[in-house]
CSV table of C-alpha atoms and ligand atoms in Angstrom, one decimal:
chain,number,residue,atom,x,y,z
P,1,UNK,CA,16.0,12.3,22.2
P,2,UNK,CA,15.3,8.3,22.2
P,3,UNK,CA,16.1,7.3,18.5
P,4,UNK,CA,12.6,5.5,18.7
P,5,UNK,CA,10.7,8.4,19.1
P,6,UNK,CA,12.5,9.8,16.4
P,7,UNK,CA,12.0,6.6,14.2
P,8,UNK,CA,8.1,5.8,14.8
P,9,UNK,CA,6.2,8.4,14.0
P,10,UNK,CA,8.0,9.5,10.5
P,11,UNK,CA,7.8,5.1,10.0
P,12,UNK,CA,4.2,5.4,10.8
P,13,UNK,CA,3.7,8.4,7.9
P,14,UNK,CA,5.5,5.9,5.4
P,15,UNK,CA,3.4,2.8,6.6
P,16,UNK,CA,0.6,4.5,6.0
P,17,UNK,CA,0.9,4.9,2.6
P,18,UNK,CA,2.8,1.4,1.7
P,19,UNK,CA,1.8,-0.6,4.1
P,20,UNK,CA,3.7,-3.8,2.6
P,21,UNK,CA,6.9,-2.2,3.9
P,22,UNK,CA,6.4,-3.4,7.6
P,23,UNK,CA,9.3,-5.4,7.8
P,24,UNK,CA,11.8,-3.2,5.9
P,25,UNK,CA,11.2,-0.3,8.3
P,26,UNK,CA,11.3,-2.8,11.3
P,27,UNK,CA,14.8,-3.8,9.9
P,28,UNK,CA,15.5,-0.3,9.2
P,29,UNK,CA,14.3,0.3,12.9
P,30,UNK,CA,17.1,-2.0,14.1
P,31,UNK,CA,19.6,-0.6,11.8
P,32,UNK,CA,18.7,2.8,13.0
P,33,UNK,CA,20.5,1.3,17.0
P,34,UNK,CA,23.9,2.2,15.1
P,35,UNK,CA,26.0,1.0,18.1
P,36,UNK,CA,24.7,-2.1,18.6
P,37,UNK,CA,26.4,-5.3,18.5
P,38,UNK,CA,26.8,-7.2,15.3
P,39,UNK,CA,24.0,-9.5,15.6
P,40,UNK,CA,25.0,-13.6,14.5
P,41,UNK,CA,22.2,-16.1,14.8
P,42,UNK,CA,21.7,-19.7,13.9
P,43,UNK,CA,19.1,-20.7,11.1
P,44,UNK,CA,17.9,-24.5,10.6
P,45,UNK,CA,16.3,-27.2,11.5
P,46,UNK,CA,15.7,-28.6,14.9
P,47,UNK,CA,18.2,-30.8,16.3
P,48,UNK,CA,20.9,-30.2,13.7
P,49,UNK,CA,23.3,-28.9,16.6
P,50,UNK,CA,22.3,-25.1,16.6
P,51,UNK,CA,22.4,-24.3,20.3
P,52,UNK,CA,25.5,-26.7,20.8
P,53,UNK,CA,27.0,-24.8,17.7
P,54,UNK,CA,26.8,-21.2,19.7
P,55,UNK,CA,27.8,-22.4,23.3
P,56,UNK,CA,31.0,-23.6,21.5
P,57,UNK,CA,31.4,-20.8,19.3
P,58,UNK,CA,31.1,-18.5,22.5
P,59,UNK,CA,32.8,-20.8,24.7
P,60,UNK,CA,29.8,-21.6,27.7
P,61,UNK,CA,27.0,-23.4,27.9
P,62,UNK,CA,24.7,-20.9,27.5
P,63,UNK,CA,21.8,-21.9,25.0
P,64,UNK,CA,19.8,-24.8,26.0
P,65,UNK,CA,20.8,-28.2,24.3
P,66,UNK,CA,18.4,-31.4,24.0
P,67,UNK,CA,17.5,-33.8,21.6
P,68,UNK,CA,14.5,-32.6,21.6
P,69,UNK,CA,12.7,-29.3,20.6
P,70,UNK,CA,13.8,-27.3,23.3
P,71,UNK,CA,14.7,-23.7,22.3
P,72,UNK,CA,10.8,-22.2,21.3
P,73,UNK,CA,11.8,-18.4,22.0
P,74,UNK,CA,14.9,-16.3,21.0
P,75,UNK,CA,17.5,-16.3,23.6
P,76,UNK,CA,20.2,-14.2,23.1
P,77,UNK,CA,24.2,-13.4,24.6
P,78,UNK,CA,26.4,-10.9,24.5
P,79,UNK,CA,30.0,-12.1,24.5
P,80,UNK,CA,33.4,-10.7,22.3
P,81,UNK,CA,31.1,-7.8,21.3
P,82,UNK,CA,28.5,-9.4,19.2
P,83,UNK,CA,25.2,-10.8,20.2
P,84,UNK,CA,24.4,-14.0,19.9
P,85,UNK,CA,21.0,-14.9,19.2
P,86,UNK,CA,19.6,-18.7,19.6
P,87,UNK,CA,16.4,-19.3,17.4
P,88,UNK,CA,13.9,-22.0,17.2
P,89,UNK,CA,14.7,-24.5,14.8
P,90,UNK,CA,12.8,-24.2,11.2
P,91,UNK,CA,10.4,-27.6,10.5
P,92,UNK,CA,7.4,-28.3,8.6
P,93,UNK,CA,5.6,-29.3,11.9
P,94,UNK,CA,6.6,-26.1,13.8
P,95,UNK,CA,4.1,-24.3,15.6
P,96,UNK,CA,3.7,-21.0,14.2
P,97,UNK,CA,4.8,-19.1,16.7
P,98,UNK,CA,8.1,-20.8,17.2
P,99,UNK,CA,8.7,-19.9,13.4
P,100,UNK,CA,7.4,-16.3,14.1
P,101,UNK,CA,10.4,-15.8,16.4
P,102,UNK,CA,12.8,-17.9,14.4
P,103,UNK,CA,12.1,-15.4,11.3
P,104,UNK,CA,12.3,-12.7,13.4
P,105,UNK,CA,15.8,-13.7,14.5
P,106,UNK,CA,16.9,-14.5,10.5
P,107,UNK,CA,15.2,-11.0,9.2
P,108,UNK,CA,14.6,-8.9,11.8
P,109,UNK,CA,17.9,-8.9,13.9
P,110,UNK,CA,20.6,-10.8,12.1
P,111,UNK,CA,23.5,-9.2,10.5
P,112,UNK,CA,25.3,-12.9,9.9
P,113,UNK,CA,23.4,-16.0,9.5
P,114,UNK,CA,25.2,-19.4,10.5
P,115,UNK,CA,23.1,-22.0,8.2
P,116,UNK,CA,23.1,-25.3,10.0
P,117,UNK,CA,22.7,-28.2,8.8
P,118,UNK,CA,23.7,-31.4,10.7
P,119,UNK,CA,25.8,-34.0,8.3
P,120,UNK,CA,24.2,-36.9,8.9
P,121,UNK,CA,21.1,-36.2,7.2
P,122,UNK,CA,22.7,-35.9,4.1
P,123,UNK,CA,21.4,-33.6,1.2
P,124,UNK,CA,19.0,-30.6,1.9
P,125,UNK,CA,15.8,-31.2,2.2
P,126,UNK,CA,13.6,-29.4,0.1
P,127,UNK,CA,12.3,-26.6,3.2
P,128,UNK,CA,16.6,-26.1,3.6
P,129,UNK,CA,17.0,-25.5,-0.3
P,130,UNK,CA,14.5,-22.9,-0.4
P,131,UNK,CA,15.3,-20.7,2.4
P,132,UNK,CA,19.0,-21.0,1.6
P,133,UNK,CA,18.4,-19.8,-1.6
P,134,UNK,CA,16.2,-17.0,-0.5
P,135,UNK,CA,18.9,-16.2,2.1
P,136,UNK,CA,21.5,-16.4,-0.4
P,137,UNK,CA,19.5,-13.8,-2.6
P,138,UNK,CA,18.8,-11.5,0.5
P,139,UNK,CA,23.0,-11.7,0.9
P,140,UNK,CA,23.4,-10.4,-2.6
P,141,UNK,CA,20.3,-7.3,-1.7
P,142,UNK,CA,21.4,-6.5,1.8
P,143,UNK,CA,24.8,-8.2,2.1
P,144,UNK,CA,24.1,-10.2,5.1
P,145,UNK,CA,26.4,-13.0,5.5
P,146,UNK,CA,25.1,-16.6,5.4
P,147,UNK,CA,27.9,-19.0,6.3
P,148,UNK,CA,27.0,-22.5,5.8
P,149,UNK,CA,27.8,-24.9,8.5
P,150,UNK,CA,27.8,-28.4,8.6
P,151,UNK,CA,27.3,-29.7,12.4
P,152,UNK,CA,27.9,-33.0,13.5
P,153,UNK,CA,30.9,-33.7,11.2
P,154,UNK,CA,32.4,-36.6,14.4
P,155,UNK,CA,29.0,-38.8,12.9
P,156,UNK,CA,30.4,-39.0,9.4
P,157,UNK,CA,32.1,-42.7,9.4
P,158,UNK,CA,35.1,-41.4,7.5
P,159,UNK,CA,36.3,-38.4,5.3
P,160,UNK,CA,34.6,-40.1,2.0
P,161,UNK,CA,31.5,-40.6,3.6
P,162,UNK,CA,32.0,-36.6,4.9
P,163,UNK,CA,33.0,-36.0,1.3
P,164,UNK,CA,30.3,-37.7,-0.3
P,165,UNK,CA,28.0,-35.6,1.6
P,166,UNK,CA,29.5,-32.1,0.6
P,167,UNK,CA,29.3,-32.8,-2.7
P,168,UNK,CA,26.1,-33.4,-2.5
P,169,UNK,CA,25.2,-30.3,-0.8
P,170,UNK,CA,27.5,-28.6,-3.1
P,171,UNK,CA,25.6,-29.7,-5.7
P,172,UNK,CA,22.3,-28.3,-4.3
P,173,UNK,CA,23.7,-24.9,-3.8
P,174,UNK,CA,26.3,-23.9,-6.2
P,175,UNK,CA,29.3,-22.0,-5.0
P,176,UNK,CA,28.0,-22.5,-1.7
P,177,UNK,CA,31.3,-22.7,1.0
P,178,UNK,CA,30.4,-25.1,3.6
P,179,UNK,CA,32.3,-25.2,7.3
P,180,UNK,CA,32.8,-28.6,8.9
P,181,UNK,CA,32.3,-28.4,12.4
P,182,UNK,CA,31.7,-31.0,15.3
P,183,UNK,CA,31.3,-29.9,18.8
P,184,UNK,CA,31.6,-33.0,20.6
P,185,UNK,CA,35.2,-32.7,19.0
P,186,UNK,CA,35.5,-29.0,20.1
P,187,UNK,CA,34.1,-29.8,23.4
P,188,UNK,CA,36.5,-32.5,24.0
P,189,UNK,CA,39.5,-30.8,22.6
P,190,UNK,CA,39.3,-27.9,25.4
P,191,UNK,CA,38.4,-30.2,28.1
P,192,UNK,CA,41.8,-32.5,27.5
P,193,UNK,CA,43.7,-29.0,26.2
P,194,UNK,CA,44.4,-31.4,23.0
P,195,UNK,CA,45.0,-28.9,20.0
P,196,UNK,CA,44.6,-31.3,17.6
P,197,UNK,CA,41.0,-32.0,17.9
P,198,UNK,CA,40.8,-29.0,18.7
P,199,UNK,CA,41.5,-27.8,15.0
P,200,UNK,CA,39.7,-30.9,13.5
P,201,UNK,CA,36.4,-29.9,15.0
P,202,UNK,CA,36.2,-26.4,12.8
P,203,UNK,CA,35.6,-24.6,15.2
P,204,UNK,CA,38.5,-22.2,15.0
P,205,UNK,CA,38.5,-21.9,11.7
P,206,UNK,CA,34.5,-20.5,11.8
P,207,UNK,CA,35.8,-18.4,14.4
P,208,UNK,CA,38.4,-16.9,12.5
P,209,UNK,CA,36.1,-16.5,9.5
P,210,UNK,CA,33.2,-14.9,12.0
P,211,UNK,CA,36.1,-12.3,13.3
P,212,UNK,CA,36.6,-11.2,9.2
P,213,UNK,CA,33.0,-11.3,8.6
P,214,UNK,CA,31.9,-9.3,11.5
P,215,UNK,CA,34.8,-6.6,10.4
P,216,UNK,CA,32.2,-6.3,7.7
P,217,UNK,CA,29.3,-5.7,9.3
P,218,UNK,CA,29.4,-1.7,9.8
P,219,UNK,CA,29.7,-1.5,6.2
P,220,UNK,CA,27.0,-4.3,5.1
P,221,UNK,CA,24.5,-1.8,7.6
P,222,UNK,CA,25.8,1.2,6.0
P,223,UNK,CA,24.7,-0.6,2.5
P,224,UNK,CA,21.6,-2.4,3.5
P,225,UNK,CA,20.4,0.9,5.4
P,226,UNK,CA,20.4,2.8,1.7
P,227,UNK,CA,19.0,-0.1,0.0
P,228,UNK,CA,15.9,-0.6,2.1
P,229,UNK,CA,15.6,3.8,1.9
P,230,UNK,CA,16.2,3.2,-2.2
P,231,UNK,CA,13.4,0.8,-2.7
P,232,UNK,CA,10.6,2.0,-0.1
P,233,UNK,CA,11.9,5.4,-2.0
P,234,UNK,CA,11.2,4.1,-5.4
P,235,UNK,CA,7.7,2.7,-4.3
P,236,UNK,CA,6.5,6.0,-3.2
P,237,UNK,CA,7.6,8.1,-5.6
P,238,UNK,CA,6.1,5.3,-8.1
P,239,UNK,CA,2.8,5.6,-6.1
P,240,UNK,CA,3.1,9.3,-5.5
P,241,UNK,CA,3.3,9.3,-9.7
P,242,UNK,CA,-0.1,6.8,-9.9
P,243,UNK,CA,-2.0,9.2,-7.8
P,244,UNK,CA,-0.8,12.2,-9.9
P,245,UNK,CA,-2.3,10.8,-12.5
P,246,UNK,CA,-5.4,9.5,-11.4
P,247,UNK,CA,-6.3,13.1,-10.1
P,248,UNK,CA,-5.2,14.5,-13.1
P,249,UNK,CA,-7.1,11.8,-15.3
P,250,UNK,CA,-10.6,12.7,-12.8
P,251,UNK,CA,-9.8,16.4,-12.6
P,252,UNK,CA,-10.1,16.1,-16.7
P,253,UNK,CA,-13.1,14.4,-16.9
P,254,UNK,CA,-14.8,16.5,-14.2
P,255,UNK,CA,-13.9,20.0,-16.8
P,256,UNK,CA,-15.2,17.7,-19.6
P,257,UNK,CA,-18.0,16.7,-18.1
P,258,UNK,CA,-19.3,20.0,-17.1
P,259,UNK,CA,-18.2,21.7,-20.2
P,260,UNK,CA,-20.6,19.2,-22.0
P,261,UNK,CA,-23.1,19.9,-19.5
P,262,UNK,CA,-23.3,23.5,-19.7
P,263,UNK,CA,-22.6,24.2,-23.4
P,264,UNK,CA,-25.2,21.7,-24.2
P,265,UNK,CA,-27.5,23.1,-22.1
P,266,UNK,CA,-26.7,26.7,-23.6
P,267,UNK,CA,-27.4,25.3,-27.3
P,268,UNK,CA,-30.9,23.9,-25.4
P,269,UNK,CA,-31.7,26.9,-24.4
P,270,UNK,CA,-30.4,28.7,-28.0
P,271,UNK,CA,-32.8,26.5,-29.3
P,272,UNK,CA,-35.3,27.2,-26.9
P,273,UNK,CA,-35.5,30.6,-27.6
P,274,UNK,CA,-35.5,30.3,-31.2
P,275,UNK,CA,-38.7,27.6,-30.8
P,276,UNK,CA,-40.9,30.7,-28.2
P,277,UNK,CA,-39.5,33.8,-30.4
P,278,UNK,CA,-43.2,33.7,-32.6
P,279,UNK,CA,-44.7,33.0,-29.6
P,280,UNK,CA,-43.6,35.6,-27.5
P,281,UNK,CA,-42.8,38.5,-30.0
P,282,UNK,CA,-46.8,38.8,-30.2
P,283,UNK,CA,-47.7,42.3,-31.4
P,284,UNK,CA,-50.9,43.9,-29.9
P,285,UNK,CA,-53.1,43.0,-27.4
P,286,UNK,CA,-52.7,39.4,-26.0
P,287,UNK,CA,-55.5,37.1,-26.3
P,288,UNK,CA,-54.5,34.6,-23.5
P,289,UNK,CA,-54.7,37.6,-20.9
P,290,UNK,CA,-58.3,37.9,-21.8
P,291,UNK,CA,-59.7,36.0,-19.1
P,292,UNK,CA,-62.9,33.5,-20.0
P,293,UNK,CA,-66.7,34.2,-18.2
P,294,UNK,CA,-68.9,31.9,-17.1
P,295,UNK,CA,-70.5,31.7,-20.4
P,296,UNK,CA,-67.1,30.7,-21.9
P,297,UNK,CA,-67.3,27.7,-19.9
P,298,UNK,CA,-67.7,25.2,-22.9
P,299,UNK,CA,-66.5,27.3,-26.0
P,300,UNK,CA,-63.2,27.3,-27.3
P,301,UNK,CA,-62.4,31.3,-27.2
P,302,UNK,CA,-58.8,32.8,-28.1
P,303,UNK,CA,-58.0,33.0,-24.9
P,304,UNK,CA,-58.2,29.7,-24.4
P,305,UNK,CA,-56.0,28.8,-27.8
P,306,UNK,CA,-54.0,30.5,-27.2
P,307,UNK,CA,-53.1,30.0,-23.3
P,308,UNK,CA,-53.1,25.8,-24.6
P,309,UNK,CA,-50.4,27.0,-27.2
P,310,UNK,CA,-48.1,28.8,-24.7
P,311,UNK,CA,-48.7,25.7,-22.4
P,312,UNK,CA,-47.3,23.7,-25.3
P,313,UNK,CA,-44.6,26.0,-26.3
P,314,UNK,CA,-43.6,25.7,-22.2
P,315,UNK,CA,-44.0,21.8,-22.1
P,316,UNK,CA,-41.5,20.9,-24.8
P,317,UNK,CA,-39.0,23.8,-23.7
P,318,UNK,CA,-39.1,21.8,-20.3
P,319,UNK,CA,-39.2,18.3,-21.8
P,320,UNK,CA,-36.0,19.7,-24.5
P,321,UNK,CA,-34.1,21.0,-20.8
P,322,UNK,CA,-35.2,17.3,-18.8
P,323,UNK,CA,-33.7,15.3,-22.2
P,324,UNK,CA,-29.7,17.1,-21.7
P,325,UNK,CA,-30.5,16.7,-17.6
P,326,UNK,CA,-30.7,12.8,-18.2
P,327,UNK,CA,-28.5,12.7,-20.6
P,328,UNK,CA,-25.8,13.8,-17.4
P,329,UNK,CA,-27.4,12.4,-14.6
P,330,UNK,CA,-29.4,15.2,-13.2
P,331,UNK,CA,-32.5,14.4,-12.5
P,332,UNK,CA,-33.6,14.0,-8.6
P,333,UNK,CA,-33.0,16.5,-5.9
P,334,UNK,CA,-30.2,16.1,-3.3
P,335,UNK,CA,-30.8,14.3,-0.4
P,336,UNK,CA,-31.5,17.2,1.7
P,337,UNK,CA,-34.0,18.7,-0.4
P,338,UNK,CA,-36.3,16.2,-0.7
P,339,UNK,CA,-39.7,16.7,0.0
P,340,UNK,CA,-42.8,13.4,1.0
P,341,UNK,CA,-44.2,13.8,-2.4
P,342,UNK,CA,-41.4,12.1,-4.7
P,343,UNK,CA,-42.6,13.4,-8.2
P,344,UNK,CA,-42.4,17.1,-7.1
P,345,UNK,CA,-38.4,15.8,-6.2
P,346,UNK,CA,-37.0,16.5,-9.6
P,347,UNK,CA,-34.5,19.3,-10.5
P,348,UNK,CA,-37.1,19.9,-13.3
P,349,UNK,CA,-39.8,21.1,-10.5
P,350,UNK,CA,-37.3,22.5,-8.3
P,351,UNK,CA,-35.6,24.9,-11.1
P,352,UNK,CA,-38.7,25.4,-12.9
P,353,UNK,CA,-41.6,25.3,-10.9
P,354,UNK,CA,-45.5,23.8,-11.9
P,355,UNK,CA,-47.2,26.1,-12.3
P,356,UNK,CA,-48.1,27.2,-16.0
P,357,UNK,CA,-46.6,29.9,-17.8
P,358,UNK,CA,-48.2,33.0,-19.5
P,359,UNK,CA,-46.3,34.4,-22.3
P,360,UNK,CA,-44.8,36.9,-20.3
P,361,UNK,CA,-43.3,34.3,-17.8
P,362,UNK,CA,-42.1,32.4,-21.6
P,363,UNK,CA,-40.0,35.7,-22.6
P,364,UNK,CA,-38.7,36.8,-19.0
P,365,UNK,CA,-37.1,33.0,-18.1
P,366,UNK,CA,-36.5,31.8,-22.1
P,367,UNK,CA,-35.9,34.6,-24.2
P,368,UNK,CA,-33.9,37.5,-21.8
P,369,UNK,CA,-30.2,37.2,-21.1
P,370,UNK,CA,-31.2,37.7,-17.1
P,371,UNK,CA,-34.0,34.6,-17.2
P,372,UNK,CA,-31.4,32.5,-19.6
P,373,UNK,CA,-28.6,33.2,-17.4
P,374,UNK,CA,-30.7,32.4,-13.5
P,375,UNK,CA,-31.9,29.1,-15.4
P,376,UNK,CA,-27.9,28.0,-16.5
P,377,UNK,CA,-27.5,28.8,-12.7
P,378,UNK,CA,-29.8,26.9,-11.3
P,379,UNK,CA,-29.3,23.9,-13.4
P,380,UNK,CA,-25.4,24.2,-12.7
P,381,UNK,CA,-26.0,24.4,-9.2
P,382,UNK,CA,-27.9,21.4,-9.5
P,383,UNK,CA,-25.7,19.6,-11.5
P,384,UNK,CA,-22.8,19.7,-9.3
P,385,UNK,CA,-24.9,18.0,-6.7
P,386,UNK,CA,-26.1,15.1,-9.3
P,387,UNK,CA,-24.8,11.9,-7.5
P,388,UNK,CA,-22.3,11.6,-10.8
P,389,UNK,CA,-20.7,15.0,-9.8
P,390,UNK,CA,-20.7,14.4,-6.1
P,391,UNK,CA,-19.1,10.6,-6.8
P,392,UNK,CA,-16.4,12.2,-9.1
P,393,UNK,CA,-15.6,15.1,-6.1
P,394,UNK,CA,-15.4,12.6,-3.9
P,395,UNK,CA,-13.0,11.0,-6.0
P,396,UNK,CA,-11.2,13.7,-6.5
P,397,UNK,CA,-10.8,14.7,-2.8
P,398,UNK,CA,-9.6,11.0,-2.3
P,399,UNK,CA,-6.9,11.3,-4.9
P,400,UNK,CA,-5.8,14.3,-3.3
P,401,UNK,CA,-5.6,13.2,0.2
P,402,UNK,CA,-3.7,10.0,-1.3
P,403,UNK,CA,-1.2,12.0,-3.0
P,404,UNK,CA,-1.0,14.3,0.3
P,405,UNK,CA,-0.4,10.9,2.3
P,406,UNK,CA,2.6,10.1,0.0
P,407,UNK,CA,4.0,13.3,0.1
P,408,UNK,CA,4.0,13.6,3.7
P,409,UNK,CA,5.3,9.9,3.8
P,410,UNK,CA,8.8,10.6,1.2
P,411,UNK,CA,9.3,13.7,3.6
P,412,UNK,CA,9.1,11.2,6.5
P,413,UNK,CA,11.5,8.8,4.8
P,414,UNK,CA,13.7,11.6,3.6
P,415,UNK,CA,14.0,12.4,7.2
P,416,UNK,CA,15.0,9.1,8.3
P,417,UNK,CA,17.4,8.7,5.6
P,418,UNK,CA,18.9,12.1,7.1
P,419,UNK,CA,18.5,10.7,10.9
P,420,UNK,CA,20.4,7.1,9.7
P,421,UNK,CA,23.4,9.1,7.9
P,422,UNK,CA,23.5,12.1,10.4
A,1,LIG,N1,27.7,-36.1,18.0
A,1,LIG,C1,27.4,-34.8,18.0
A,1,LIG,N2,26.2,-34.4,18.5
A,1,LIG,C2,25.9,-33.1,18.5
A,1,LIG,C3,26.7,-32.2,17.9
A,1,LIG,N3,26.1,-31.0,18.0
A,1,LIG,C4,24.9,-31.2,18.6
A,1,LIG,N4,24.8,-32.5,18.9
A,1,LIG,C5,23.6,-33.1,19.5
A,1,LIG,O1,22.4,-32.9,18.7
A,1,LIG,C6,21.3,-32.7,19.6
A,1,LIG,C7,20.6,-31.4,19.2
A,1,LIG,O2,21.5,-30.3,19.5
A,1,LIG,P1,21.0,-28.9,19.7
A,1,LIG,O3,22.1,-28.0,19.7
A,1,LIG,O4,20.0,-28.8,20.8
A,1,LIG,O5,20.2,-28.7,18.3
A,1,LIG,P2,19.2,-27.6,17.9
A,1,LIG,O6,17.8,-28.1,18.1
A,1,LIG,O7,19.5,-27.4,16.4
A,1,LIG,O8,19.5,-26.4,18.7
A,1,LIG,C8,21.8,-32.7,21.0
A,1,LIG,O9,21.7,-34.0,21.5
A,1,LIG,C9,23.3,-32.4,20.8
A,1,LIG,O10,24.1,-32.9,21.8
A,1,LIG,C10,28.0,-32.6,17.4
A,1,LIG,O11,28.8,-31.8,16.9
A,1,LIG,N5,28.2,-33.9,17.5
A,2,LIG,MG1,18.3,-25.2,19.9
């Protein structure tokens, strides 16, 4: 099987989840190519002598030399088992995309790093300072080399004025190592087969360093590779942790939450119950079934007492239920259920109906276990679809699908981790 087709879909599963980790599993990506060349490649700014730097290091003109910009994509050339990779040069008026491919050359592909810097522009700029010390830092992570080189050593007027200038880079960058080199010396060196200037242009001695550097490579992989796995590691399991939690932390208040709802609701009712017991425990024949003739029309029988009291014992059993419905957030009907006439859209009218109540209706629904029970239904039932309830599921469903994300993404990476040491 292609080791990409391996590689992208488990990198996919972890990008998913931690999506900040692009470039570490595009450098894990590259690292995953096992066999391939050591990768060396020049970092700087334009016109310090980069290109000119590799043709001599690889010994042909193959990377483009002006004065000026002139390499604007990455060229690269395989020669004494390594690639060589030419980048754009680094510069504050840069166009982006020149940059994009230079930083792709310095993160993406690089195992060693030549940092050049031509000597007669002196100190370091303040651009130079900063991503020397960030490559300096990435050396001490990932143990990619940075090997400072100072081009265009044959334009110092003397070895003080060379010196003067080291020191001052020195001072920039502490314990920084830098390697003279001039090209034009190198250059001229093979072309009269004079070994002197040969060895005064640097150039063999960088060589000679490259050769021990490069034996170093395999190893610096081998370390960066379980680095990069470490940390993207530690960020999911630190995520996978953070989602534990907040499903735990949701799931709790959901139990809480309904546990309030319903045992208050149950002591509502309790009290319910107590309030309609002289009501409905009526001995004897029931005056509010005695229906009213016409002549009753404008006197106030006991019929008609007694049906207003059983109305009233009914309206503040419904407005004690409403008060604990507000209380948690159930009041209108789902979505679905709702009807053109807004006011009849209430759990209130869809649990309890309008209609008035005659005492036997009071004892069936509020004062027998059966009627008790079917109302805590019904009100549950609504409940769970109060827009609270269905916010918090929704939640809850999110945390969980987060938390399956991750765990399908640290299987991924475990995978990959197995793949890159397999
Ligand atoms: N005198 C001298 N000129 C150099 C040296 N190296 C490069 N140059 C010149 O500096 C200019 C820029 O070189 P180049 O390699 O294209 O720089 P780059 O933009 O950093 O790749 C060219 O004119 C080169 O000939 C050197 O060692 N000595
Ligand atoms: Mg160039």
């Amino acid at each position: 099987m292609n080791p990409q087709d391996f590689f992208d879909p488990l990198a996919s599963e972890v990008l998913a989840v931690a999506p900040t980790r692009a470039h570490d599993l595009a450098r894990l990506r590259v690292l995953a190519q096992r066999h391939a060349a050591p990768t060396v490649t020049v970092v700087g700014k334009y016109n310090h002598g980069k290109s000119r730097l590799l043709n001599e290091l690889v010994g042909r003109d193959v990377f483009a030399v002006a004065d000026r910009r002139q390499t604007v994509t990455l060229s690269e050339h395989h020669h004494a088992e390594l690639r060589w990779l030419d980048a754009p040069g680094l510069d504050a008026d840069v166009a982006e995309q020149d940059d994009g491919h230079a930083q792709q050359a310095i993160w993406l592909h690089a195992d060693i790093r030549l940092f050049v810097h031509a000597a007669k522009e002196g100190e370091l700029d303040a651009a130079e300072r900063k991503l020397l010390q960030t490559l300096r830092e990435d050396q001490l992570r990932t143990r990619r080399q940075t090997l400072f080189v100072l081009t265009q050593v044959d334009q110092m007027s003397d070895e003080e004025q060379l010196a003067k200038v080291s020191a001052a880079i020195e001072a920039q960058a502490h314990g920084l190592a830098l390697h003279p080199v001039s090209a034009t010396r190198h250059r001229n060196g093979v072309e009269g087969g004079k070994q002197l200037l040969l060895n005064k242009s640097g150039i063999p001695a960088l060589q000679a360093l490259l050769r021990e550097v490069v034996q170093q490579v395999p190893a610096a992989r081998q370390h960066e590779q379980a680095v990069l796995f470490a940390d993207i590691g530690e960020q999911l399991q630190q995520q996978q942790a953070a989602a534990q939690a907040q499903w735990q932390a949701l799931q709790q208040r959901q139990q809480q939450q309904r546990q309030q709802f319903e045992q208050g609701l149950q002591s509502v009712l309790e009290s319910i119950h107590q309030d309609l017991l002289p009501i409905v425990e009526l001995q004897g024949e029931d005056p509010a079934l005695t229906p009213d003739t016409a002549a009753d029309e404008f006197r106030l029988t006991a019929g008609k007492r007694e049906r207003a009291r059983i109305h009233v014992a009914y309206s503040r059993a419904c407005i004690a239920i409403r008060a604990h419905l507000i209380q948690h957030g159930v009041e209108g009907l789902p979505a679905d259920q709702r009807t053109s006439v807004a006011s009849l859209d209430t759990v209130m009218v869809a649990v309890m109906g309008i209609s008035v109540k005659y005492r036997a209706d009071l004892r069936r629904r509020f004062c027998e276990p059966a009627g008790q029970a079917q109302l805590m239904q019904s009100f549950l039932h609504y409940y769970e679809l109060s827009e609270d309830q269905q916010a918090l599921q929704q939640a809850l469903a999110q945390a969980q699908s987060e938390q399956q994300a991750n765990t399908r993404a640290l299987e991924a990476l475990q995978r990959l981790r197995q793949g890159a040491s397999a």
